[in-house]
Tab-separated table of C-alpha atoms in Angstrom:
chain	number	residue	atom	x	y	z
A	1	PHE	CA	27.801	-12.468	-134.839
A	2	GLU	CA	28.841	-9.410	-132.526
A	3	PRO	CA	29.249	-6.328	-133.361
A	4	LEU	CA	27.927	-6.482	-136.888
A	5	VAL	CA	29.791	-3.391	-136.967
A	6	PRO	CA	32.940	-3.589	-135.022
A	7	SER	CA	35.034	-0.373	-134.525
A	8	GLY	CA	37.437	0.004	-137.320
A	9	VAL	CA	36.214	-0.907	-140.292
A	10	THR	CA	36.100	1.435	-143.289
A	11	GLN	CA	34.395	1.953	-146.616
A	12	PRO	CA	36.069	0.460	-149.294
A	13	LEU	CA	37.124	2.383	-152.077
A	14	MET	CA	34.432	3.576	-154.127
A	15	GLN	CA	33.572	6.693	-156.988
A	16	LEU	CA	30.628	8.251	-157.976
A	17	PRO	CA	28.037	6.593	-159.799
A	18	ILE	CA	27.915	8.399	-162.868
A	19	GLU	CA	29.830	7.919	-166.207
A	20	ARG	CA	33.236	10.063	-166.867
A	21	GLY	CA	31.847	13.327	-168.358
A	22	GLU	CA	28.611	13.629	-167.469
A	23	ILE	CA	27.254	16.436	-165.401
A	24	TRP	CA	24.491	14.683	-162.657
A	25	SER	CA	22.884	16.535	-159.668
A	26	PHE	CA	23.141	15.896	-155.796
A	27	THR	CA	19.570	16.208	-155.090
A	28	GLY	CA	19.315	14.267	-151.361
A	29	GLY	CA	21.728	14.558	-148.605
A	30	PRO	CA	21.676	11.661	-145.711
A	31	HIS	CA	18.343	9.811	-145.859
A	32	SER	CA	16.172	7.167	-144.601
A	33	ALA	CA	18.064	4.253	-146.620
A	34	TRP	CA	15.041	2.149	-146.953
A	35	GLY	CA	11.151	3.047	-145.139
A	36	ASP	CA	10.288	5.203	-142.497
A	37	GLY	CA	13.039	5.110	-139.740
A	38	SER	CA	15.944	3.263	-141.400
A	39	ALA	CA	19.630	5.370	-140.580
A	40	TRP	CA	20.027	8.013	-142.996
A	41	ALA	CA	22.670	5.446	-144.986
A	42	ALA	CA	21.101	6.391	-148.719
A	43	LEU	CA	22.303	9.752	-151.375
A	44	ASP	CA	20.381	11.176	-154.210
A	45	PHE	CA	21.097	11.372	-157.571
A	46	GLY	CA	20.095	12.925	-160.507
A	47	PRO	CA	20.833	12.444	-164.383
A	48	PRO	CA	21.628	15.242	-166.542
A	49	GLY	CA	18.849	17.687	-167.939
A	50	LYS	CA	16.496	20.029	-166.700
A	51	ALA	CA	13.356	17.711	-167.435
A	52	LEU	CA	10.993	17.054	-163.959
A	53	GLY	CA	9.215	14.111	-162.959
A	54	CYS	CA	9.295	10.625	-163.977
A	55	VAL	CA	10.953	11.050	-167.202
A	56	PRO	CA	13.431	8.369	-169.318
A	57	THR	CA	17.149	9.097	-169.495
A	58	GLU	CA	19.864	7.967	-171.637
A	59	SER	CA	22.417	8.340	-168.967
A	60	TRP	CA	23.721	5.327	-167.071
A	61	ALA	CA	23.988	4.353	-163.512
A	62	VAL	CA	27.377	2.776	-163.075
A	63	ALA	CA	28.790	0.569	-160.571
A	64	ALA	CA	31.079	2.219	-157.647
A	65	ALA	CA	32.990	-0.891	-157.309
A	66	ASP	CA	33.485	-3.841	-157.923
A	67	GLY	CA	31.128	-6.368	-156.936
A	68	LEU	CA	28.814	-9.458	-157.683
A	69	VAL	CA	25.040	-8.343	-158.141
A	70	VAL	CA	22.983	-10.914	-155.853
A	71	ARG	CA	19.795	-9.144	-156.315
A	72	SER	CA	18.167	-7.642	-159.648
A	73	GLY	CA	14.272	-6.859	-159.609
A	74	GLY	CA	11.551	-4.685	-158.300
A	75	GLY	CA	13.766	-1.452	-159.421
A	76	GLU	CA	16.290	-2.826	-156.875
A	77	VAL	CA	19.980	-3.843	-157.113
A	78	LEU	CA	22.346	-4.902	-154.885
A	79	LEU	CA	25.816	-5.636	-155.452
A	80	ASP	CA	28.018	-7.456	-152.765
A	81	LEU	CA	31.332	-5.690	-152.701
A	82	ASP	CA	33.755	-9.022	-151.429
A	83	GLN	CA	31.517	-11.284	-153.863
A	84	ASP	CA	30.647	-14.330	-151.536
A	85	GLY	CA	26.997	-14.231	-152.783
A	86	PHE	CA	25.478	-12.880	-149.224
A	87	GLU	CA	24.088	-9.526	-149.345
A	88	GLN	CA	24.130	-9.796	-145.286
A	89	THR	CA	27.913	-9.794	-145.039
A	90	GLY	CA	30.544	-7.431	-145.686
A	91	TRP	CA	29.787	-4.317	-147.719
A	92	VAL	CA	26.924	-3.981	-149.491
A	93	VAL	CA	25.632	-1.070	-152.123
A	94	LEU	CA	22.041	-0.571	-153.281
A	95	TYR	CA	20.654	0.882	-156.244
A	96	MET	CA	17.120	1.721	-156.107
A	97	HIS	CA	14.624	2.912	-158.652
A	98	ILE	CA	16.744	1.267	-161.513
A	99	ALA	CA	14.772	0.574	-164.749
A	100	THR	CA	13.874	-3.093	-165.561
A	101	GLN	CA	15.235	-2.115	-169.551
A	102	GLY	CA	18.841	-2.663	-168.773
A	103	ARG	CA	19.322	-3.839	-165.214
A	104	VAL	CA	21.738	-5.664	-164.830
A	105	PRO	CA	21.284	-9.420	-163.844
A	106	ALA	CA	21.627	-11.161	-160.410
A	107	GLY	CA	24.635	-13.060	-160.958
A	108	THR	CA	26.586	-10.848	-163.151
A	109	LEU	CA	30.530	-9.685	-161.670
A	110	VAL	CA	30.687	-6.136	-162.686
A	111	LYS	CA	33.947	-3.373	-162.467
A	112	ALA	CA	33.970	-0.409	-160.949
A	113	GLY	CA	32.739	1.779	-163.862
A	114	ASP	CA	30.615	-0.951	-165.515
A	115	HIS	CA	26.582	-0.271	-166.157
A	116	ILE	CA	24.270	-1.336	-163.534
A	117	GLY	CA	20.817	0.069	-165.418
A	118	ARG	CA	18.741	3.684	-165.715
A	119	PRO	CA	17.908	5.538	-163.294
A	120	SER	CA	13.876	5.790	-162.859
A	121	CYS	CA	10.906	6.035	-160.594
A	122	GLU	CA	10.468	1.900	-159.897
A	123	GLY	CA	10.971	0.621	-157.322
A	124	GLY	CA	9.761	2.608	-153.686
A	125	VAL	CA	8.127	5.831	-153.368
A	126	SER	CA	9.787	8.256	-156.090
A	127	SER	CA	8.471	11.999	-157.550
A	128	GLY	CA	11.083	11.892	-160.208
A	129	THR	CA	13.982	10.207	-162.026
A	130	HIS	CA	17.089	9.104	-160.037
A	131	LEU	CA	19.200	7.396	-158.186
A	132	HIS	CA	18.992	6.388	-154.801
A	133	LEU	CA	22.237	5.274	-153.102
A	134	ALA	CA	23.095	3.215	-149.650
A	135	ARG	CA	25.307	1.177	-148.460
A	136	LYS	CA	25.215	-1.299	-146.016
A	137	TYR	CA	27.961	-3.526	-143.958
A	138	ASN	CA	27.276	-7.362	-142.589
A	139	GLY	CA	23.738	-6.325	-143.526
A	140	GLU	CA	23.307	-3.318	-141.302
A	141	TRP	CA	22.663	0.519	-142.936
A	142	ILE	CA	25.705	2.571	-142.537
A	143	PRO	CA	24.390	5.818	-142.220
A	144	ALA	CA	26.079	8.309	-144.773
A	145	ASP	CA	26.258	11.121	-141.979
A	146	ARG	CA	27.960	9.643	-139.125
A	147	ASP	CA	31.946	7.725	-137.821
A	148	ILE	CA	32.443	5.825	-140.944
A	149	PRO	CA	31.623	8.736	-144.163
A	150	PHE	CA	29.722	7.854	-147.518
A	151	ILE	CA	33.253	8.945	-149.699
A	152	LEU	CA	32.644	9.025	-153.270
A	153	ASP	CA	35.660	9.579	-156.060
A	154	GLY	CA	37.059	11.258	-152.836
A	155	TRP	CA	33.356	13.206	-152.261
A	156	VAL	CA	32.688	12.815	-148.294
A	157	SER	CA	29.429	13.709	-146.966
A	158	SER	CA	27.446	14.725	-144.126
A	159	GLY	CA	24.522	15.970	-143.135
A	160	THR	CA	23.062	18.940	-141.374
A	161	GLY	CA	20.529	16.674	-139.087
A	162	LYS	CA	17.592	17.625	-141.451
A	163	GLU	CA	16.541	14.738	-143.686
A	164	TYR	CA	17.746	15.351	-147.306
A	165	ASP	CA	20.253	17.880	-146.286
A	166	GLY	CA	23.828	17.695	-146.682
A	167	TYR	CA	26.906	18.136	-148.796
A	168	LEU	CA	29.090	16.318	-150.742
A	169	ASP	CA	32.957	17.742	-150.007
A	170	ARG	CA	36.213	17.183	-151.294
A	171	SER	CA	39.707	19.230	-151.543
A	172	GLY	CA	38.025	22.774	-150.672
A	173	LYS	CA	35.149	22.424	-153.201
A	174	GLN	CA	31.549	21.657	-151.311
A	175	VAL	CA	28.311	20.590	-153.827
A	176	GLU	CA	24.880	20.898	-151.598
A	177	ALA	CA	22.060	18.738	-152.025
A	178	TYR	CA	19.260	20.132	-153.452
A	179	ALA	CA	15.933	18.702	-155.149
A	180	GLY	CA	16.262	19.946	-158.791
A	181	ASN	CA	18.881	21.309	-161.265
A	182	SER	CA	21.107	23.892	-160.502
A	183	ASP	CA	24.905	25.378	-160.052
A	184	ILE	CA	24.990	24.507	-156.457
A	185	ASN	CA	24.186	20.362	-156.250
A	186	GLN	CA	26.530	19.873	-159.937
A	187	ILE	CA	28.784	16.809	-159.620
A	188	GLN	CA	31.349	14.777	-162.361
A	189	ARG	CA	33.498	12.226	-162.071
């Protein structure tokens, strides 16, 4: 069906994929959702703590919205927001680098804020424990810095034109993407 992303499409309401009260790091602005050359649809978040590298964490990535888990394995979880069971239709959220232990299984209905799994380095290339979050509409990656902004708890993403650089803005506050733990990239629900 054409167009895959019709004009006027808006992102459904989503929350930050972190538990209330925890302070995470916004570690990656808009960048490739899936391999080289894909749309810059992804944002990265590092769990609390100062440890670097691929280290275990007690923190949970949580559902950004209500949905049906349509795929779970290999470090990834795909959450189907229209709950029709197809990741090729409607809005789908990709969680990447989710540890095997504690990862929500396929077929699970979740509510916003329910546990998805713990961030790790599993699945894809990663130099440190983090959550890679991206979204698709009708199977197409939706850039996090273009016409349909990636909005999480009112935080609106923007890019600088350089992969991984970017900001989250909400009500006059700004958080800058930084690959580490710094005062400039701390964010919480």
